[in-house]
PDB file of N, CA and C in Angstrom:
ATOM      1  N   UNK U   1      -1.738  21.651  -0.755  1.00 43.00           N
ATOM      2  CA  UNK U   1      -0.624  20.692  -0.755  1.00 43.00           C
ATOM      3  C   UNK U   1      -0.253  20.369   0.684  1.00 43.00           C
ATOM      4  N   UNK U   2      -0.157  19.358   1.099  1.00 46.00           N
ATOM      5  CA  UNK U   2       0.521  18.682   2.044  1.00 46.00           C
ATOM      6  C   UNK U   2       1.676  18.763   2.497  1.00 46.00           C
ATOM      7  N   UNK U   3       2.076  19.374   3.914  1.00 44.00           N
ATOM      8  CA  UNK U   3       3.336  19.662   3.742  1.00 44.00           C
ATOM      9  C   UNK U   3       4.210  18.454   4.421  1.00 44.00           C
ATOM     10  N   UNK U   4       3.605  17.540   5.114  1.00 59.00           N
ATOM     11  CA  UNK U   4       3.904  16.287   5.610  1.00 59.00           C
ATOM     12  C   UNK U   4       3.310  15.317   5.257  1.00 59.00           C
ATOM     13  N   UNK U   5       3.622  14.268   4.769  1.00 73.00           N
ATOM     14  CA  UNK U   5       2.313  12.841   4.324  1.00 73.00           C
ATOM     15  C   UNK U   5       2.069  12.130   5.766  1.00 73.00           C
ATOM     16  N   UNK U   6       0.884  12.027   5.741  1.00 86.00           N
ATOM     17  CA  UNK U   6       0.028  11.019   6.861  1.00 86.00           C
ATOM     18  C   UNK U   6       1.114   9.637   7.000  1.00 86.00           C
ATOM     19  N   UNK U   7       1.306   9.466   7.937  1.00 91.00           N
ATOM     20  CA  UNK U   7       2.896   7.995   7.786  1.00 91.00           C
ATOM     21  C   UNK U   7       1.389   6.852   7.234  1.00 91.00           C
ATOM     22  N   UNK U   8       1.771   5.596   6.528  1.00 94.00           N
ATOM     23  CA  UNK U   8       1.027   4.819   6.759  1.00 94.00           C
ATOM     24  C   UNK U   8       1.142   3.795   7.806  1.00 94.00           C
ATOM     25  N   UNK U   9      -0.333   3.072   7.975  1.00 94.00           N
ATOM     26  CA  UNK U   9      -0.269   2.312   8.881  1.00 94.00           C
ATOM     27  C   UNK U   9       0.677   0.810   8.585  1.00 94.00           C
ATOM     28  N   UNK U  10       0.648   0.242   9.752  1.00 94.00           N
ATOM     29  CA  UNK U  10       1.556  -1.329   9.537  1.00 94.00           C
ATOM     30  C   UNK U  10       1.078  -1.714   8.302  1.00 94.00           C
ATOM     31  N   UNK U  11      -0.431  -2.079   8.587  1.00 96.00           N
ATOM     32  CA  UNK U  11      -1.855  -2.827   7.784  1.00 96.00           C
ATOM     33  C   UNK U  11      -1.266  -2.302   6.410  1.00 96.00           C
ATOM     34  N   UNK U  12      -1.246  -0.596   6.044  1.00 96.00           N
ATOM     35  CA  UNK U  12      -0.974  -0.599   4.998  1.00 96.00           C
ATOM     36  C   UNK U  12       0.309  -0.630   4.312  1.00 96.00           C
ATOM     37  N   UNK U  13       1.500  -0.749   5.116  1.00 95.00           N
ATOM     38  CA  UNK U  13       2.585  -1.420   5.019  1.00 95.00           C
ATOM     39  C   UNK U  13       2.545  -2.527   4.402  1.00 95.00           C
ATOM     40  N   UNK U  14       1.942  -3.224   5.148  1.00 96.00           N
ATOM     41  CA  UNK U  14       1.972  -4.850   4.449  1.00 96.00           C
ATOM     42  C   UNK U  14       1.283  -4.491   3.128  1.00 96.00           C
ATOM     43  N   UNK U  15       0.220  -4.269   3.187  1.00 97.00           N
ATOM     44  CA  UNK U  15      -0.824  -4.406   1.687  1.00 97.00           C
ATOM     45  C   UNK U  15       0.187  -3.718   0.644  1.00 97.00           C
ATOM     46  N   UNK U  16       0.595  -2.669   0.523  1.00 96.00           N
ATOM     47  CA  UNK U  16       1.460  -2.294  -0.410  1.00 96.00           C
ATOM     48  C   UNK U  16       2.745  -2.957  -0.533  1.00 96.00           C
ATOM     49  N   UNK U  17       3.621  -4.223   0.366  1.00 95.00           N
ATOM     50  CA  UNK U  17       4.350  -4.934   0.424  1.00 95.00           C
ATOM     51  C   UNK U  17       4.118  -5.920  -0.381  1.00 95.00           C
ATOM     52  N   UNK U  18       2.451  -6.316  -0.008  1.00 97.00           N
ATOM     53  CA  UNK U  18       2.136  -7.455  -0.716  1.00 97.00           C
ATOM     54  C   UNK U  18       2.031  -6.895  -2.358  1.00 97.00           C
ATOM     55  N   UNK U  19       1.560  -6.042  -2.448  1.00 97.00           N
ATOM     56  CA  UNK U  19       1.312  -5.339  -3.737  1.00 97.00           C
ATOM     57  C   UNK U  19       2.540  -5.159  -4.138  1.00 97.00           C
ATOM     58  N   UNK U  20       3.667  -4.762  -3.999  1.00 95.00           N
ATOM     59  CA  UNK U  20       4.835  -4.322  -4.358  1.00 95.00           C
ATOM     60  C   UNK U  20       5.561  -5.711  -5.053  1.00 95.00           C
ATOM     61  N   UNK U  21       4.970  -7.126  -4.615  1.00 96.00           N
ATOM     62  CA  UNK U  21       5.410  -8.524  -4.990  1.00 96.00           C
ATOM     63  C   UNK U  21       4.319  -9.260  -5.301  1.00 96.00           C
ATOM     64  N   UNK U  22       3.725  -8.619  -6.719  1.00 96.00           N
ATOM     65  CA  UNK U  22       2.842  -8.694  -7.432  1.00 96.00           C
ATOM     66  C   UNK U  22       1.801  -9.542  -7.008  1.00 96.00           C
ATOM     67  N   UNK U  23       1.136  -9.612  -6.009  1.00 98.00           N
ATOM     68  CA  UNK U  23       0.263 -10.271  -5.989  1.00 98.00           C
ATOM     69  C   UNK U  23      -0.876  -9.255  -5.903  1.00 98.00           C
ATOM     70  N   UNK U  24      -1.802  -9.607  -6.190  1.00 98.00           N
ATOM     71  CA  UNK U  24      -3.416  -9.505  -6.639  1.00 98.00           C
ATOM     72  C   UNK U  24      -4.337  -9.369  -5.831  1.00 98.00           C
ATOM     73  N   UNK U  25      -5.361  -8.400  -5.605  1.00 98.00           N
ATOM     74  CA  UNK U  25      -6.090  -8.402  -4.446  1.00 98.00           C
ATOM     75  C   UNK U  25      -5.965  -9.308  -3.697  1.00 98.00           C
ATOM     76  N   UNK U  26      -6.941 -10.468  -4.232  1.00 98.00           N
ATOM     77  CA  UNK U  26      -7.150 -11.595  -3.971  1.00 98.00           C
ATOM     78  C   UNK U  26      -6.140 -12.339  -3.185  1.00 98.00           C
ATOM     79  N   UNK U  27      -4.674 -12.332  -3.782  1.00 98.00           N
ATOM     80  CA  UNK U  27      -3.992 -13.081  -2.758  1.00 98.00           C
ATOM     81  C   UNK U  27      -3.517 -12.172  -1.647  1.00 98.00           C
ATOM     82  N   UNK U  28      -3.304 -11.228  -1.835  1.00 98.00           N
ATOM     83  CA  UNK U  28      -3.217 -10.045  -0.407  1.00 98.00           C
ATOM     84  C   UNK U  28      -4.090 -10.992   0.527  1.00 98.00           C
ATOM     85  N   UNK U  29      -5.322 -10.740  -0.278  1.00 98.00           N
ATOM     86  CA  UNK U  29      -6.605 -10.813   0.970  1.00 98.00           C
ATOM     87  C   UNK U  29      -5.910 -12.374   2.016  1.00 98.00           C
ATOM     88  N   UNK U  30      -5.783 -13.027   1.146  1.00 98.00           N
ATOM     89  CA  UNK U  30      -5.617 -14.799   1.708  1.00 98.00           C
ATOM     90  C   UNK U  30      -4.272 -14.480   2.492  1.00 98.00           C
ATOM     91  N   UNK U  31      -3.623 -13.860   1.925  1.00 98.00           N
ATOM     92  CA  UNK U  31      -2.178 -13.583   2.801  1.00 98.00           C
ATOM     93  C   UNK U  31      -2.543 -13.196   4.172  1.00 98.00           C
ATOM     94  N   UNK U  32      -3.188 -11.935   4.126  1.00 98.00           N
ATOM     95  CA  UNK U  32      -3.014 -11.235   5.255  1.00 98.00           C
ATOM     96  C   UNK U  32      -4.271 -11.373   5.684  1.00 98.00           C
ATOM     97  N   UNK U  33      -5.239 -12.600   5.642  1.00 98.00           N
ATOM     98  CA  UNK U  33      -7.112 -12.744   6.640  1.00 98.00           C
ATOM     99  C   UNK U  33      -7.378 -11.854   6.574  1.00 98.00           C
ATOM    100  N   UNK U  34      -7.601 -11.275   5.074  1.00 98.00           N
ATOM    101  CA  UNK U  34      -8.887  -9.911   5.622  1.00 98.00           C
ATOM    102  C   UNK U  34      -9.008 -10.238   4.295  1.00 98.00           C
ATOM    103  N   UNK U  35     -10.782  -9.802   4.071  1.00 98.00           N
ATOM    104  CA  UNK U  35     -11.084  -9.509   2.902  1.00 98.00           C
ATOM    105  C   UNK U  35     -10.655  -8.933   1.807  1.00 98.00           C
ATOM    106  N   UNK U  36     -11.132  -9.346   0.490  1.00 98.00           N
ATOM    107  CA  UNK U  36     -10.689  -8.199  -0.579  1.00 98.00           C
ATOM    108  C   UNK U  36     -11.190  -7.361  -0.262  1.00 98.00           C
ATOM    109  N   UNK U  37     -12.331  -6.841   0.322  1.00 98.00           N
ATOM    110  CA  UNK U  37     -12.635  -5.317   0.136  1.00 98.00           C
ATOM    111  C   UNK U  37     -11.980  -4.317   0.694  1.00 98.00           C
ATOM    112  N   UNK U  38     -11.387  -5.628   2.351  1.00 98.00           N
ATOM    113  CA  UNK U  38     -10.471  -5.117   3.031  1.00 98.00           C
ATOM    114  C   UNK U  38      -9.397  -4.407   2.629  1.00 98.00           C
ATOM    115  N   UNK U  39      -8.820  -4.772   1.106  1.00 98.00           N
ATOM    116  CA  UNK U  39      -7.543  -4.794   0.217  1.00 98.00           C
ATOM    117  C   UNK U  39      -7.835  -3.769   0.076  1.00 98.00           C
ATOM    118  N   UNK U  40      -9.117  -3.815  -0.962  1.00 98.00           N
ATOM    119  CA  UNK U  40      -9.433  -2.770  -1.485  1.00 98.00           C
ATOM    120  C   UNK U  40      -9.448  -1.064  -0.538  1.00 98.00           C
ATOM    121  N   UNK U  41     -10.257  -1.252   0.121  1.00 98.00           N
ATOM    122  CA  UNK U  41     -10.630  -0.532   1.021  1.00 98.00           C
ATOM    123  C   UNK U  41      -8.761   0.592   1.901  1.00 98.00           C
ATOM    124  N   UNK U  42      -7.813  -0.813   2.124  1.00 98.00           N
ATOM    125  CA  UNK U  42      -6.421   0.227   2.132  1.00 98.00           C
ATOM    126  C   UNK U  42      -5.865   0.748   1.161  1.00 98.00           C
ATOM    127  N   UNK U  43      -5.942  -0.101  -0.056  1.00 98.00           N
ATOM    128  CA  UNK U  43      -5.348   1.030  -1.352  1.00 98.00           C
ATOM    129  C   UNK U  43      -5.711   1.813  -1.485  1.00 98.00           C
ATOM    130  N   UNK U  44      -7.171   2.080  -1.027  1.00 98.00           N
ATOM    131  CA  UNK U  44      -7.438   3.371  -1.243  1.00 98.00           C
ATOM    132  C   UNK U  44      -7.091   4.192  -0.369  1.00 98.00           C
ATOM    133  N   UNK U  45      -6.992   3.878   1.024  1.00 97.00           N
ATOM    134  CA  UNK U  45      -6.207   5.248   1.729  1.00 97.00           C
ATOM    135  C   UNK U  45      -4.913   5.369   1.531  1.00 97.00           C
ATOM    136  N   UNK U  46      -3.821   4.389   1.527  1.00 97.00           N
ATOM    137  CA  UNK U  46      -2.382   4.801   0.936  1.00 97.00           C
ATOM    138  C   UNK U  46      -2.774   5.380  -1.073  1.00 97.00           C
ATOM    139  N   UNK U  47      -2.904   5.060  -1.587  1.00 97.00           N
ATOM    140  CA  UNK U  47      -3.373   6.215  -2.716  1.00 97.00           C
ATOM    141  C   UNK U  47      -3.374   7.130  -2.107  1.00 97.00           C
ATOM    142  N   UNK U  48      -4.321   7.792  -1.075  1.00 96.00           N
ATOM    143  CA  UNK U  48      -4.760   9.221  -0.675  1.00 96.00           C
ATOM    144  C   UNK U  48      -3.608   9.803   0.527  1.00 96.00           C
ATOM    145  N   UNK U  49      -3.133   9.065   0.936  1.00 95.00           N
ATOM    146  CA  UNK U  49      -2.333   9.470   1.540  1.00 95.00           C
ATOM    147  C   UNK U  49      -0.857   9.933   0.467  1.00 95.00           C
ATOM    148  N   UNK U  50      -0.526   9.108  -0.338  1.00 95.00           N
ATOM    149  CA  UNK U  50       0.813   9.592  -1.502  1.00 95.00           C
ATOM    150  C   UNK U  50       0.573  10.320  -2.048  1.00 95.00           C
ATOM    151  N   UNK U  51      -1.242  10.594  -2.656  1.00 95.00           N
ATOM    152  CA  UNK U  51      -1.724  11.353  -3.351  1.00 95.00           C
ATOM    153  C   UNK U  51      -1.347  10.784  -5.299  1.00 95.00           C
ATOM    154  N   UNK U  52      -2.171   9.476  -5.018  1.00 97.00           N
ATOM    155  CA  UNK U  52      -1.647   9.009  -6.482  1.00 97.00           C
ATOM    156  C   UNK U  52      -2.670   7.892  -6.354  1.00 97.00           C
ATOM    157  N   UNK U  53      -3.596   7.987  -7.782  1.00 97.00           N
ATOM    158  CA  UNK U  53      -4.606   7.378  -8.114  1.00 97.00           C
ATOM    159  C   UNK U  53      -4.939   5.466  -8.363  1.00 97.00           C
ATOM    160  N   UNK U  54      -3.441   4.717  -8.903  1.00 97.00           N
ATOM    161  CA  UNK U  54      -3.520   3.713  -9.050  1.00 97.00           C
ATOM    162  C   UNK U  54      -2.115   3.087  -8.130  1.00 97.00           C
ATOM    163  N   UNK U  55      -2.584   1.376  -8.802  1.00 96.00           N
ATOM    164  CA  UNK U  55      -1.370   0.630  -7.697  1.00 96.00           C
ATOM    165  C   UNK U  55       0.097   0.987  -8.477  1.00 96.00           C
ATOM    166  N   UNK U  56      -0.297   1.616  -9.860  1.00 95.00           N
ATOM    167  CA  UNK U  56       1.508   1.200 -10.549  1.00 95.00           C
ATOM    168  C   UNK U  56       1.919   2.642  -9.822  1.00 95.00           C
ATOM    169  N   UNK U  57       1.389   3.395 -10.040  1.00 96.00           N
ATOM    170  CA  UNK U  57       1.865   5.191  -9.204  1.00 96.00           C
ATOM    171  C   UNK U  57       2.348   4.968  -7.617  1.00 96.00           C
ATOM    172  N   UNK U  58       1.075   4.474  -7.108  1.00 96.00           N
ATOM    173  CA  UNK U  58       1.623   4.329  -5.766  1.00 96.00           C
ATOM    174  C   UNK U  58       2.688   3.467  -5.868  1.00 96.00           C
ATOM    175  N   UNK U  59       3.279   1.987  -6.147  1.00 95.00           N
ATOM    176  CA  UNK U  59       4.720   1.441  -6.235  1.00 95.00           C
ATOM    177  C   UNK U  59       6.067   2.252  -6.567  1.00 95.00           C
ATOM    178  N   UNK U  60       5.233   3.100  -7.767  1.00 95.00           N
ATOM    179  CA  UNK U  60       6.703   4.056  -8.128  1.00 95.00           C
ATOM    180  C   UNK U  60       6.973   5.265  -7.085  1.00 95.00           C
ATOM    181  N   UNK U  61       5.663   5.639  -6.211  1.00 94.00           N
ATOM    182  CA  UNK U  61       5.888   6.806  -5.378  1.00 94.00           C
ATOM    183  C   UNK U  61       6.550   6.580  -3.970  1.00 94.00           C
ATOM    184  N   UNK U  62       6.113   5.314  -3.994  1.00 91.00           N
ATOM    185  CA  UNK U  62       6.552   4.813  -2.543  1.00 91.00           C
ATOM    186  C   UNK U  62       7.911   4.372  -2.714  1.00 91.00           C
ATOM    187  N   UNK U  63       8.120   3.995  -3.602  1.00 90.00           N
ATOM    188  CA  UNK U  63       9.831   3.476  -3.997  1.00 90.00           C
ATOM    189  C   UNK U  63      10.592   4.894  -3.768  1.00 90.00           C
ATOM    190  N   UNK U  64       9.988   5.951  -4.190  1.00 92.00           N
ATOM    191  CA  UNK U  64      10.637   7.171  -4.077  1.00 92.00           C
ATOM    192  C   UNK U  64      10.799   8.220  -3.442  1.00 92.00           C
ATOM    193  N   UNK U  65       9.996   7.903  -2.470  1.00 88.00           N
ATOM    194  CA  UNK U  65       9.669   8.635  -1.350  1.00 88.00           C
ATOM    195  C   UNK U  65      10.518   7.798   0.128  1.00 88.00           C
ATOM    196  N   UNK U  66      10.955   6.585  -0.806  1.00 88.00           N
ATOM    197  CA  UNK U  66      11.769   5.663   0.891  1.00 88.00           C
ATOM    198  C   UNK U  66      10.793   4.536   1.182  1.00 88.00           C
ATOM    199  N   UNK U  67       9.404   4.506   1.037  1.00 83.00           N
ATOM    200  CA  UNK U  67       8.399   3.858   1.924  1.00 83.00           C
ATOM    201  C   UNK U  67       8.933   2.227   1.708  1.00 83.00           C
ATOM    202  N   UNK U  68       9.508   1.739   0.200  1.00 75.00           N
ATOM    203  CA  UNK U  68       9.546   0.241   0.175  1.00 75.00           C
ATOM    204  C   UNK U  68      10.806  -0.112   1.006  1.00 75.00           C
ATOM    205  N   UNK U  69      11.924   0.923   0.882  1.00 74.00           N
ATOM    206  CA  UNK U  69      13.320   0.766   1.869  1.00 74.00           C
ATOM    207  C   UNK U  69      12.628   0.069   3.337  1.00 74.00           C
ATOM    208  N   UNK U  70      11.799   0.702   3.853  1.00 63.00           N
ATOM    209  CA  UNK U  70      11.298   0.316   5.678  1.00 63.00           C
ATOM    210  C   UNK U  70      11.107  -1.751   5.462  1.00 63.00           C
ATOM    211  N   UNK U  71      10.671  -2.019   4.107  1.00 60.00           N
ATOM    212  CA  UNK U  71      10.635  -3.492   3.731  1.00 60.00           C
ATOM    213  C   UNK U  71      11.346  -4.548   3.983  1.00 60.00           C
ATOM    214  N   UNK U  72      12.756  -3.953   3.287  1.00 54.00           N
ATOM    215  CA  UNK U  72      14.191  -4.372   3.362  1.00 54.00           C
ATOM    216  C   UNK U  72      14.530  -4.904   4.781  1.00 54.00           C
TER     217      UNK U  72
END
């Protein structure tokens, strides 16, 4: 167990921002000029960093942990 979480990066700031206001790989990608895989490719390290497998877990973990407050 982790006794501190890895902070995330800006990059994945935004992507889970964008994710947090339902948009879809796809428009992440167009939002923020980077590829979907690009998308892809950060959900998967914020997942591993919260330690939570999909996007609805990570929204509810990050809501609860403070991470969407830094948004505001």
């Amino acid at each position: 167990v982790k006794s501190v979480m890895e902070p995330l990066s800006l990059r994945e700031r935004e992507v889970l921002r964008a994710a947090a206001q339902g948009l879809s790989n796809g428009d992440i990608a167009e939002r923020l000029y980077i590829s979907i895989n690009t998308v892809k490719t950060h959900l998967k390290k914020i997942y591993g960093k919260i330690e939570v497998s999909n996007r609805t877990q990570a929204l509810r973990k990050a809501h609860l942990l403070g991470i969407m407050e830094e948004f505001d």
